[in-house]
Coordinates of C-alpha atoms in Angstrom, one line a residue:
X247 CA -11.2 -6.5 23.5
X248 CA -11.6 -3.4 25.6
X249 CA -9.5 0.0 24.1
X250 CA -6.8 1.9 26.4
X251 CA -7.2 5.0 27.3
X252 CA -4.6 5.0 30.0
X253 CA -1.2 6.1 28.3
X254 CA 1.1 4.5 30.8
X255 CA -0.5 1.7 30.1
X256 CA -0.4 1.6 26.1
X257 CA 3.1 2.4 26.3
X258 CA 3.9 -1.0 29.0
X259 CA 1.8 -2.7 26.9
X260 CA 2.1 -1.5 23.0
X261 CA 4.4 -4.6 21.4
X262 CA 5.8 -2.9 18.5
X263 CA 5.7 -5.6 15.4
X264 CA 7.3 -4.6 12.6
X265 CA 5.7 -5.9 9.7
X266 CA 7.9 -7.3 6.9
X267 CA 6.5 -6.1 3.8
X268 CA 7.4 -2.3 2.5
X269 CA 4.8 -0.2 2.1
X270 CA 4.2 2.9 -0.1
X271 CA 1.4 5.8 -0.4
X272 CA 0.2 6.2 -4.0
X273 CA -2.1 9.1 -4.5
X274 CA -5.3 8.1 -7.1
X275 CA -8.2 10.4 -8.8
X276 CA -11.4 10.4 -6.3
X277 CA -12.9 9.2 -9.6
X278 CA -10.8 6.0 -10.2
X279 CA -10.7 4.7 -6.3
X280 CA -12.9 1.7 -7.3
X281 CA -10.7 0.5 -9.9
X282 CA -7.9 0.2 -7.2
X283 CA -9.6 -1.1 -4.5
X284 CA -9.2 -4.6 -5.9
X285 CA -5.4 -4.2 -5.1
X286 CA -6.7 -4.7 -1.4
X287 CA -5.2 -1.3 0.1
X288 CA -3.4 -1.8 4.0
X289 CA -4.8 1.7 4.2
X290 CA -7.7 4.3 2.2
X291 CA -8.0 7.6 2.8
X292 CA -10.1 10.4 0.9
X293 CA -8.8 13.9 1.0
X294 CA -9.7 16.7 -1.0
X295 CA -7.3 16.4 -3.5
X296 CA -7.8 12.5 -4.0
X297 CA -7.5 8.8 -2.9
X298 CA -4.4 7.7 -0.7
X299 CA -3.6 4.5 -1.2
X300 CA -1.2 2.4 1.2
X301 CA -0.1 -0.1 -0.7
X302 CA 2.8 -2.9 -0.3
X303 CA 5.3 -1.9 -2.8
X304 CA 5.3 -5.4 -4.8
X305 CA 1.4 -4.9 -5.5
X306 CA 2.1 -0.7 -6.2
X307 CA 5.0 -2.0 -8.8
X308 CA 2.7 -4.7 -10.7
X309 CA 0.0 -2.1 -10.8
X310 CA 2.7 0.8 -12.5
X311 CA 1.4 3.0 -9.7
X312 CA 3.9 5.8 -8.7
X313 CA 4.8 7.0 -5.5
X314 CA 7.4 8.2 -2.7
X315 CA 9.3 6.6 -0.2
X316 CA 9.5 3.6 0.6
X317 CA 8.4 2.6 4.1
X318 CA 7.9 -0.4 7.1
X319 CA 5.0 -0.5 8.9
X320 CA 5.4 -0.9 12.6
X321 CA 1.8 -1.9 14.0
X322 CA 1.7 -1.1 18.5
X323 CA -0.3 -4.3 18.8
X324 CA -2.3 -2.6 22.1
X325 CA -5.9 -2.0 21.7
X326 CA -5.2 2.0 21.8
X327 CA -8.9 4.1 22.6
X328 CA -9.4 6.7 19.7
X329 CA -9.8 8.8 22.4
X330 CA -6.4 8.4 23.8
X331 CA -4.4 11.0 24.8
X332 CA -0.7 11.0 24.8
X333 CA 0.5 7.9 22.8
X334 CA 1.2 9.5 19.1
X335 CA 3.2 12.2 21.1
X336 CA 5.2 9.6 22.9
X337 CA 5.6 7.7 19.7
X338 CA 6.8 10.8 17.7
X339 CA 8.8 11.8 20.7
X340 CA 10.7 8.5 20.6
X341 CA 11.5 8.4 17.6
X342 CA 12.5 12.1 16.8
X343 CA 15.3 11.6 19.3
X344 CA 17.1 8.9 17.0
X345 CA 16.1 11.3 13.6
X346 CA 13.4 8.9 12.1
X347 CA 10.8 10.4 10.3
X348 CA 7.2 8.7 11.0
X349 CA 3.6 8.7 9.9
X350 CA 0.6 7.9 12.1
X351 CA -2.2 6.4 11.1
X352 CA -4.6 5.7 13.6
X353 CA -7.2 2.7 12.8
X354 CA -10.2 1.3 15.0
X355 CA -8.3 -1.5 17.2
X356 CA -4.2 -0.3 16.7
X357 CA -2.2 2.4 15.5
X358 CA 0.1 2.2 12.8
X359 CA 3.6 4.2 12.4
X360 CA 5.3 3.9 8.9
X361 CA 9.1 4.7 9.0
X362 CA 11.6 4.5 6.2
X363 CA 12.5 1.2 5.7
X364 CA 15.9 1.6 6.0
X365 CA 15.7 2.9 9.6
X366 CA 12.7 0.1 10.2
X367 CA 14.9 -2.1 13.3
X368 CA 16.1 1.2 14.6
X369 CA 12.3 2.3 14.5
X370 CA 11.6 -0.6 16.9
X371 CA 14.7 0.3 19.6
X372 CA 13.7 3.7 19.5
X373 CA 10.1 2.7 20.7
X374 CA 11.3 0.0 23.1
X375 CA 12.9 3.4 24.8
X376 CA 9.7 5.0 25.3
X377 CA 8.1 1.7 27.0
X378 CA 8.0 2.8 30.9
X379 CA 10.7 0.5 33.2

């Protein structure tokens, strides 16, 4: 599978799937990320500050692991080039016209926008707009 660099492209061809889990970000010590990589993390990232886990909310609750709101996961299901230029804009673009909040997160073969999950299947209209005719 090659990656896209050309944005019209990965916007013809980005198939949106909303995923149906919910999702959440729980924030661990740098010191304890071992202990919760057994709870098999849909995201990992190390800051400064600490571990952020993305977690679906059913395995967060059983763990007693706090956090913030509740999300969807849309996954653009086109190969997207980390060296692409244009598609997060677009994205963002899209869906700050219909007032959805979103966060990227860019991995090796796809990106991956979390939105509230309340506004999860207006998410997924708002990025069929920004899909070129």
């Amino acid at each position: 599978m090659t990656a896209i660099t050309d944005l019209d492209v990965l916007l013809r061809d980005m198939r949106p799937d909303l995923r149906p889990a919910e999702y959440v970000y729980c924030a661990v010590a740098d010191e304890e990320a071992g202990d919760w990589l057994s709870l098999s993390p849909f995201g990992f990232f190390r800051e400064d500050e600490g571990i952020t886990l993305i977690l679906e909310r059913t395995v967060a609750d059983s763990a007693g692991l706090p956090y913030g709101p509740v999300l969807r996961c849309i996954t653009l299901t086109v190969h997207s080039a980390l060296e692409a230029v244009g598609l997060t804009a677009a994205v963002a673009a899209a869906l700050t016209r219909h007032g959805i909040s979103a966060n990227v997160v860019a991995a090796y073969y796809h990106d991956h926008i979390f939105v509230p999950a309340a506004d999860g299947e207006r998410a997924l209209a708002a990025l069929a707009e920004a899909r070129p005719v």
